[in-house]
Amino acid sequence: FWLKIQSAQAAECAPKFAPAESLTGAMGDAGKDMRTKVLLIGPCQAGKSTIANVLVEQSDGSDNHPYRPTKGVRILELEGEGRRYQSTIELWDISGDPAYSRTWPALQQDAQGVVIVYNPDDPQQAQDIERIWADRFMQPFEHMAPKQVLVVQTLMGGEHARAKLLPQKLAQFAPAAIVNSDELTTIRADFDKYLDGMLQVVMEKQHKEEDALLGDGK
């Protein structure tokens, strides 16, 4: 599975939304023309935007720019191809500021996958990931298949770093991907693997829905 950047745009608040059909797309027999919405969430200063930039090859992960919090959401698009499908990935980089929580229901609409990023060694982030993101934001996605959720822990220590225990409400999505906070480019391999499994689940779900509709029409 490989990715390339198609386009990117930024927004200072919740963006306008296309109809649900245009977000999920028409998969067809080979999964072509598919559009998949993936949310990138987590506390402030967890590294979400840098990871997003790495994934769309706008950054090598070594940026030393001053921290600039995301205002509302950024939307980036990547195009991926595999043996059985072709998909445009809409990567929604959502602000870690709970002040934007009123926009969450709109942002959550039609999401097919979620990537959760946090540093478990930061006491505030460890608290926020459970109290805000696992308990509140993830509530509409509690029935998502494990392959549709990727938990990323940004840690110091490089290859010697070990995953920390996940909050109870995220335990079903273990194991977490471990990324050295100084070498965020290593997330690419984990993200590619995640997309491969997540898109397979999305395809299977849509095929079942299509089969059910055809069965009802007989």
PDB file of C-alpha atoms in Angstrom:
ATOM      1  CA  PHE A   1       0.000   0.000   0.000  1.00  0.00           C
ATOM      2  CA  TRP A   2       1.414   3.403  -0.921  1.00  0.00           C
ATOM      3  CA  LEU A   3       0.353   7.006  -0.446  1.00  0.00           C
ATOM      4  CA  LYS A   4       0.900  10.232  -2.282  1.00  0.00           C
ATOM      5  CA  ILE A   5      -0.329  13.729  -1.545  1.00  0.00           C
ATOM      6  CA  GLN A   6      -3.206  14.867  -3.708  1.00  0.00           C
ATOM      7  CA  SER A   7      -4.150  18.185  -2.147  1.00  0.00           C
ATOM      8  CA  ALA A   8      -4.337  19.980   1.174  1.00  0.00           C
ATOM      9  CA  GLN A   9      -6.404  22.768   2.639  1.00  0.00           C
ATOM     10  CA  ALA A  10      -6.698  24.477   6.014  1.00  0.00           C
ATOM     11  CA  ALA A  11      -9.672  25.867   7.893  1.00  0.00           C
ATOM     12  CA  GLU A  12      -9.947  27.970  11.012  1.00  0.00           C
ATOM     13  CA  CYS A  13     -13.258  26.456  12.023  1.00  0.00           C
ATOM     14  CA  ALA A  14     -15.433  23.513  11.108  1.00  0.00           C
ATOM     15  CA  PRO A  15     -15.536  23.317   7.292  1.00  0.00           C
ATOM     16  CA  LYS A  16     -18.514  22.988   5.021  1.00  0.00           C
ATOM     17  CA  PHE A  17     -19.513  19.406   4.491  1.00  0.00           C
ATOM     18  CA  ALA A  18     -20.157  17.498   1.328  1.00  0.00           C
ATOM     19  CA  PRO A  19     -23.067  15.037   1.255  1.00  0.00           C
ATOM     20  CA  ALA A  20     -22.348  11.782   3.023  1.00  0.00           C
ATOM     21  CA  GLU A  21     -22.364   9.868  -0.265  1.00  0.00           C
ATOM     22  CA  SER A  22     -19.499  11.928  -1.635  1.00  0.00           C
ATOM     23  CA  LEU A  23     -17.426  11.255   1.484  1.00  0.00           C
ATOM     24  CA  THR A  24     -17.807   7.492   1.528  1.00  0.00           C
ATOM     25  CA  GLY A  25     -17.796   7.181  -2.242  1.00  0.00           C
ATOM     26  CA  ALA A  26     -18.853   4.395  -4.548  1.00  0.00           C
ATOM     27  CA  MET A  27     -16.570   1.438  -4.150  1.00  0.00           C
ATOM     28  CA  GLY A  28     -17.602  -0.770  -7.027  1.00  0.00           C
ATOM     29  CA  ASP A  29     -16.260  -4.291  -7.486  1.00  0.00           C
ATOM     30  CA  ALA A  30     -12.632  -3.222  -7.228  1.00  0.00           C
ATOM     31  CA  GLY A  31     -13.093  -0.526  -4.572  1.00  0.00           C
ATOM     32  CA  LYS A  32     -12.375   2.274  -7.031  1.00  0.00           C
ATOM     33  CA  ASP A  33     -13.508   5.886  -6.588  1.00  0.00           C
ATOM     34  CA  MET A  34     -13.624   5.383  -2.836  1.00  0.00           C
ATOM     35  CA  ARG A  35     -13.259   8.306  -0.425  1.00  0.00           C
ATOM     36  CA  THR A  36     -12.493   7.520   3.188  1.00  0.00           C
ATOM     37  CA  LYS A  37     -12.607   9.991   6.066  1.00  0.00           C
ATOM     38  CA  VAL A  38     -10.043   9.470   8.830  1.00  0.00           C
ATOM     39  CA  LEU A  39      -9.957  11.677  11.941  1.00  0.00           C
ATOM     40  CA  LEU A  40      -6.657  12.600  13.613  1.00  0.00           C
ATOM     41  CA  ILE A  41      -7.370  13.437  17.256  1.00  0.00           C
ATOM     42  CA  GLY A  42      -5.699  13.882  20.623  1.00  0.00           C
ATOM     43  CA  PRO A  43      -4.554  16.494  23.163  1.00  0.00           C
ATOM     44  CA  CYS A  44      -2.812  19.732  22.255  1.00  0.00           C
ATOM     45  CA  GLN A  45       0.927  19.453  21.516  1.00  0.00           C
ATOM     46  CA  ALA A  46       0.741  15.688  21.002  1.00  0.00           C
ATOM     47  CA  GLY A  47       2.287  15.964  17.525  1.00  0.00           C
ATOM     48  CA  LYS A  48      -0.847  15.462  15.418  1.00  0.00           C
ATOM     49  CA  SER A  49      -0.190  18.195  12.853  1.00  0.00           C
ATOM     50  CA  THR A  50       3.457  17.206  12.452  1.00  0.00           C
ATOM     51  CA  ILE A  51       2.409  13.601  11.890  1.00  0.00           C
ATOM     52  CA  ALA A  52      -0.204  14.748   9.359  1.00  0.00           C
ATOM     53  CA  ASN A  53       2.441  16.780   7.526  1.00  0.00           C
ATOM     54  CA  VAL A  54       4.780  13.788   7.505  1.00  0.00           C
ATOM     55  CA  LEU A  55       2.077  11.549   6.051  1.00  0.00           C
ATOM     56  CA  VAL A  56       1.396  13.927   3.172  1.00  0.00           C
ATOM     57  CA  GLU A  57       5.138  14.512   2.705  1.00  0.00           C
ATOM     58  CA  GLN A  58       4.977  18.201   3.597  1.00  0.00           C
ATOM     59  CA  SER A  59       7.511  17.618   6.373  1.00  0.00           C
ATOM     60  CA  ASP A  60      10.323  15.250   7.265  1.00  0.00           C
ATOM     61  CA  GLY A  61       9.325  15.451  10.932  1.00  0.00           C
ATOM     62  CA  SER A  62      12.303  17.577  11.907  1.00  0.00           C
ATOM     63  CA  ASP A  63      10.541  20.955  11.896  1.00  0.00           C
ATOM     64  CA  ASN A  64      11.659  23.248  14.712  1.00  0.00           C
ATOM     65  CA  HIS A  65       8.988  25.866  14.228  1.00  0.00           C
ATOM     66  CA  PRO A  66       7.255  27.350  17.289  1.00  0.00           C
ATOM     67  CA  TYR A  67       4.144  25.484  18.339  1.00  0.00           C
ATOM     68  CA  ARG A  68       1.084  26.728  16.463  1.00  0.00           C
ATOM     69  CA  PRO A  69      -2.198  25.190  17.644  1.00  0.00           C
ATOM     70  CA  THR A  70      -4.638  24.064  14.976  1.00  0.00           C
ATOM     71  CA  LYS A  71      -7.709  26.271  14.766  1.00  0.00           C
ATOM     72  CA  GLY A  72     -10.704  23.977  14.393  1.00  0.00           C
ATOM     73  CA  VAL A  73      -9.523  21.489  11.771  1.00  0.00           C
ATOM     74  CA  ARG A  74      -7.183  21.019   8.822  1.00  0.00           C
ATOM     75  CA  ILE A  75      -8.157  18.697   5.991  1.00  0.00           C
ATOM     76  CA  LEU A  76      -5.486  16.968   3.943  1.00  0.00           C
ATOM     77  CA  GLU A  77      -6.009  14.480   1.143  1.00  0.00           C
ATOM     78  CA  LEU A  78      -3.872  11.504   0.244  1.00  0.00           C
ATOM     79  CA  GLU A  79      -4.374   8.996  -2.501  1.00  0.00           C
ATOM     80  CA  GLY A  80      -3.707   5.359  -1.829  1.00  0.00           C
ATOM     81  CA  GLU A  81      -3.685   2.296  -4.036  1.00  0.00           C
ATOM     82  CA  GLY A  82      -3.617  -1.376  -3.233  1.00  0.00           C
ATOM     83  CA  ARG A  83      -4.170  -4.621  -5.094  1.00  0.00           C
ATOM     84  CA  ARG A  84      -7.910  -4.578  -4.469  1.00  0.00           C
ATOM     85  CA  TYR A  85      -8.827  -0.931  -4.074  1.00  0.00           C
ATOM     86  CA  GLN A  86      -8.064   2.684  -4.803  1.00  0.00           C
ATOM     87  CA  SER A  87      -9.018   5.338  -2.299  1.00  0.00           C
ATOM     88  CA  THR A  88      -8.707   9.015  -1.574  1.00  0.00           C
ATOM     89  CA  ILE A  89      -7.994   9.426   2.138  1.00  0.00           C
ATOM     90  CA  GLU A  90      -9.397  12.542   3.790  1.00  0.00           C
ATOM     91  CA  LEU A  91      -7.180  13.136   6.829  1.00  0.00           C
ATOM     92  CA  TRP A  92      -8.958  15.497   9.256  1.00  0.00           C
ATOM     93  CA  ASP A  93      -6.401  17.012  11.652  1.00  0.00           C
ATOM     94  CA  ILE A  94      -8.661  18.124  14.522  1.00  0.00           C
ATOM     95  CA  SER A  95      -7.655  20.691  17.126  1.00  0.00           C
ATOM     96  CA  GLY A  96      -6.829  19.302  20.551  1.00  0.00           C
ATOM     97  CA  ASP A  97      -8.539  22.263  22.222  1.00  0.00           C
ATOM     98  CA  PRO A  98     -11.835  21.175  23.883  1.00  0.00           C
ATOM     99  CA  ALA A  99     -13.120  24.705  23.206  1.00  0.00           C
ATOM    100  CA  TYR A 100     -14.018  23.380  19.742  1.00  0.00           C
ATOM    101  CA  SER A 101     -16.113  20.537  21.173  1.00  0.00           C
ATOM    102  CA  ARG A 102     -19.308  22.095  19.823  1.00  0.00           C
ATOM    103  CA  THR A 103     -18.042  21.259  16.325  1.00  0.00           C
ATOM    104  CA  TRP A 104     -17.343  17.599  17.126  1.00  0.00           C
ATOM    105  CA  PRO A 105     -20.697  16.162  15.990  1.00  0.00           C
ATOM    106  CA  ALA A 106     -20.197  17.708  12.538  1.00  0.00           C
ATOM    107  CA  LEU A 107     -16.573  16.599  12.355  1.00  0.00           C
ATOM    108  CA  GLN A 108     -17.461  13.045  13.407  1.00  0.00           C
ATOM    109  CA  GLN A 109     -20.059  12.644  10.674  1.00  0.00           C
ATOM    110  CA  ASP A 110     -19.272   9.856   8.166  1.00  0.00           C
ATOM    111  CA  ALA A 111     -15.842   9.105   9.655  1.00  0.00           C
ATOM    112  CA  GLN A 112     -14.574   5.643   8.747  1.00  0.00           C
ATOM    113  CA  GLY A 113     -11.414   5.668  10.835  1.00  0.00           C
ATOM    114  CA  VAL A 114      -9.780   7.397  13.805  1.00  0.00           C
ATOM    115  CA  VAL A 115      -6.097   7.926  14.641  1.00  0.00           C
ATOM    116  CA  ILE A 116      -5.495   8.902  18.291  1.00  0.00           C
ATOM    117  CA  VAL A 117      -2.179  10.586  19.125  1.00  0.00           C
ATOM    118  CA  TYR A 118      -0.838  11.377  22.606  1.00  0.00           C
ATOM    119  CA  ASN A 119       2.233  11.250  24.830  1.00  0.00           C
ATOM    120  CA  PRO A 120       1.501   8.933  27.795  1.00  0.00           C
ATOM    121  CA  ASP A 121       4.539  10.296  29.660  1.00  0.00           C
ATOM    122  CA  ASP A 122       2.923  13.731  29.817  1.00  0.00           C
ATOM    123  CA  PRO A 123       0.594  13.676  32.878  1.00  0.00           C
ATOM    124  CA  GLN A 124      -1.794  16.234  31.380  1.00  0.00           C
ATOM    125  CA  GLN A 125      -2.033  14.411  28.047  1.00  0.00           C
ATOM    126  CA  ALA A 126      -2.486  11.067  29.796  1.00  0.00           C
ATOM    127  CA  GLN A 127      -5.372  12.583  31.745  1.00  0.00           C
ATOM    128  CA  ASP A 128      -6.921  14.310  28.725  1.00  0.00           C
ATOM    129  CA  ILE A 129      -6.758  11.237  26.488  1.00  0.00           C
ATOM    130  CA  GLU A 130      -8.968   9.366  28.924  1.00  0.00           C
ATOM    131  CA  ARG A 131     -11.202  12.140  30.275  1.00  0.00           C
ATOM    132  CA  ILE A 132     -11.825  14.025  27.007  1.00  0.00           C
ATOM    133  CA  TRP A 133     -10.916  11.921  23.990  1.00  0.00           C
ATOM    134  CA  ALA A 134     -11.682   8.343  25.075  1.00  0.00           C
ATOM    135  CA  ASP A 135     -14.740   9.203  27.187  1.00  0.00           C
ATOM    136  CA  ARG A 136     -16.281  12.005  25.124  1.00  0.00           C
ATOM    137  CA  PHE A 137     -14.996  12.193  21.561  1.00  0.00           C
ATOM    138  CA  MET A 138     -14.869   8.431  20.930  1.00  0.00           C
ATOM    139  CA  GLN A 139     -18.356   7.760  22.291  1.00  0.00           C
ATOM    140  CA  PRO A 140     -20.012   7.698  18.823  1.00  0.00           C
ATOM    141  CA  PHE A 141     -17.323   5.239  17.643  1.00  0.00           C
ATOM    142  CA  GLU A 142     -17.530   2.706  20.472  1.00  0.00           C
ATOM    143  CA  HIS A 143     -18.714   0.028  18.024  1.00  0.00           C
ATOM    144  CA  MET A 144     -15.928   0.613  15.487  1.00  0.00           C
ATOM    145  CA  ALA A 145     -13.891  -2.434  14.557  1.00  0.00           C
ATOM    146  CA  PRO A 146     -10.398  -2.439  16.131  1.00  0.00           C
ATOM    147  CA  LYS A 147      -8.834  -2.170  12.666  1.00  0.00           C
ATOM    148  CA  GLN A 148     -10.568   1.184  12.166  1.00  0.00           C
ATOM    149  CA  VAL A 149      -8.723   2.812  15.080  1.00  0.00           C
ATOM    150  CA  LEU A 150      -4.992   3.424  15.435  1.00  0.00           C
ATOM    151  CA  VAL A 151      -3.553   4.617  18.760  1.00  0.00           C
ATOM    152  CA  VAL A 152      -0.177   6.346  18.453  1.00  0.00           C
ATOM    153  CA  GLN A 153       1.994   7.016  21.495  1.00  0.00           C
ATOM    154  CA  THR A 154       4.715   9.621  20.925  1.00  0.00           C
ATOM    155  CA  LEU A 155       7.568   8.737  23.272  1.00  0.00           C
ATOM    156  CA  MET A 156      11.198   9.557  23.886  1.00  0.00           C
ATOM    157  CA  GLY A 157      13.709   6.727  23.813  1.00  0.00           C
ATOM    158  CA  GLY A 158      13.715   5.712  20.159  1.00  0.00           C
ATOM    159  CA  GLU A 159      13.646   1.998  19.414  1.00  0.00           C
ATOM    160  CA  HIS A 160      13.959   1.191  23.108  1.00  0.00           C
ATOM    161  CA  ALA A 161      10.655   2.880  23.980  1.00  0.00           C
ATOM    162  CA  ARG A 162       7.856   0.558  25.007  1.00  0.00           C
ATOM    163  CA  ALA A 163       4.109   1.071  24.706  1.00  0.00           C
ATOM    164  CA  LYS A 164       2.379   2.261  27.844  1.00  0.00           C
ATOM    165  CA  LEU A 165      -0.841   0.782  29.151  1.00  0.00           C
ATOM    166  CA  LEU A 166      -3.830   2.182  27.267  1.00  0.00           C
ATOM    167  CA  PRO A 167      -6.872   3.657  29.031  1.00  0.00           C
ATOM    168  CA  GLN A 168      -9.576   1.054  29.566  1.00  0.00           C
ATOM    169  CA  LYS A 169     -11.836   2.489  26.860  1.00  0.00           C
ATOM    170  CA  LEU A 170      -9.021   2.272  24.314  1.00  0.00           C
ATOM    171  CA  ALA A 171      -7.672  -1.126  25.375  1.00  0.00           C
ATOM    172  CA  GLN A 172      -9.554  -2.906  22.586  1.00  0.00           C
ATOM    173  CA  PHE A 173      -7.419  -1.015  20.055  1.00  0.00           C
ATOM    174  CA  ALA A 174      -4.100  -2.332  21.403  1.00  0.00           C
ATOM    175  CA  PRO A 175      -1.297  -2.613  20.597  1.00  0.00           C
ATOM    176  CA  ALA A 176      -0.454   1.051  20.226  1.00  0.00           C
ATOM    177  CA  ALA A 177       1.994   2.241  17.592  1.00  0.00           C
ATOM    178  CA  ILE A 178       5.145   3.679  19.171  1.00  0.00           C
ATOM    179  CA  VAL A 179       6.732   6.725  17.563  1.00  0.00           C
ATOM    180  CA  ASN A 180       9.884   8.484  18.738  1.00  0.00           C
ATOM    181  CA  SER A 181       8.923  12.114  19.222  1.00  0.00           C
ATOM    182  CA  ASP A 182      12.200  13.090  17.514  1.00  0.00           C
ATOM    183  CA  GLU A 183      11.691  10.750  14.534  1.00  0.00           C
ATOM    184  CA  LEU A 184       8.027  11.024  13.605  1.00  0.00           C
ATOM    185  CA  THR A 185       8.668   9.785  10.059  1.00  0.00           C
ATOM    186  CA  THR A 186       8.570   6.240  11.433  1.00  0.00           C
ATOM    187  CA  ILE A 187       4.784   6.606  11.637  1.00  0.00           C
ATOM    188  CA  ARG A 188       4.504   6.011   7.887  1.00  0.00           C
ATOM    189  CA  ALA A 189       4.922   2.242   8.104  1.00  0.00           C
ATOM    190  CA  ASP A 190       2.376   1.959  10.927  1.00  0.00           C
ATOM    191  CA  PHE A 191      -0.076   4.211   9.065  1.00  0.00           C
ATOM    192  CA  ASP A 192       0.244   2.238   5.826  1.00  0.00           C
ATOM    193  CA  LYS A 193      -0.464  -0.998   7.712  1.00  0.00           C
ATOM    194  CA  TYR A 194      -3.397   0.639   9.492  1.00  0.00           C
ATOM    195  CA  LEU A 195      -4.924   1.913   6.243  1.00  0.00           C
ATOM    196  CA  ASP A 196      -4.647  -1.503   4.648  1.00  0.00           C
ATOM    197  CA  GLY A 197      -6.648  -3.143   7.459  1.00  0.00           C
ATOM    198  CA  MET A 198      -9.069  -0.265   7.920  1.00  0.00           C
ATOM    199  CA  LEU A 199      -9.994  -0.061   4.238  1.00  0.00           C
ATOM    200  CA  GLN A 200     -10.575  -3.802   4.163  1.00  0.00           C
ATOM    201  CA  VAL A 201     -13.087  -3.445   7.010  1.00  0.00           C
ATOM    202  CA  VAL A 202     -14.796  -0.485   5.301  1.00  0.00           C
ATOM    203  CA  MET A 203     -15.079  -2.408   2.033  1.00  0.00           C
ATOM    204  CA  GLU A 204     -16.538  -5.471   3.724  1.00  0.00           C
ATOM    205  CA  LYS A 205     -19.101  -3.350   5.584  1.00  0.00           C
ATOM    206  CA  GLN A 206     -20.214  -1.576   2.433  1.00  0.00           C
ATOM    207  CA  HIS A 207     -20.466  -4.830   0.492  1.00  0.00           C
ATOM    208  CA  LYS A 208     -22.698  -6.252   3.241  1.00  0.00           C
ATOM    209  CA  GLU A 209     -24.890  -3.137   3.121  1.00  0.00           C
ATOM    210  CA  GLU A 210     -25.153  -3.383  -0.672  1.00  0.00           C
ATOM    211  CA  ASP A 211     -26.025  -7.094  -0.462  1.00  0.00           C
ATOM    212  CA  ALA A 212     -28.700  -6.324   2.152  1.00  0.00           C
ATOM    213  CA  LEU A 213     -30.234  -3.637  -0.057  1.00  0.00           C
ATOM    214  CA  LEU A 214     -30.268  -5.996  -3.042  1.00  0.00           C
ATOM    215  CA  GLY A 215     -31.871  -8.672  -0.886  1.00  0.00           C
ATOM    216  CA  ASP A 216     -34.610  -6.275   0.264  1.00  0.00           C
ATOM    217  CA  GLY A 217     -35.328  -5.339  -3.322  1.00  0.00           C
ATOM    218  CA  LYS A 218     -36.059  -8.878  -4.420  1.00  0.00           C
TER     219      LYS A 218
END
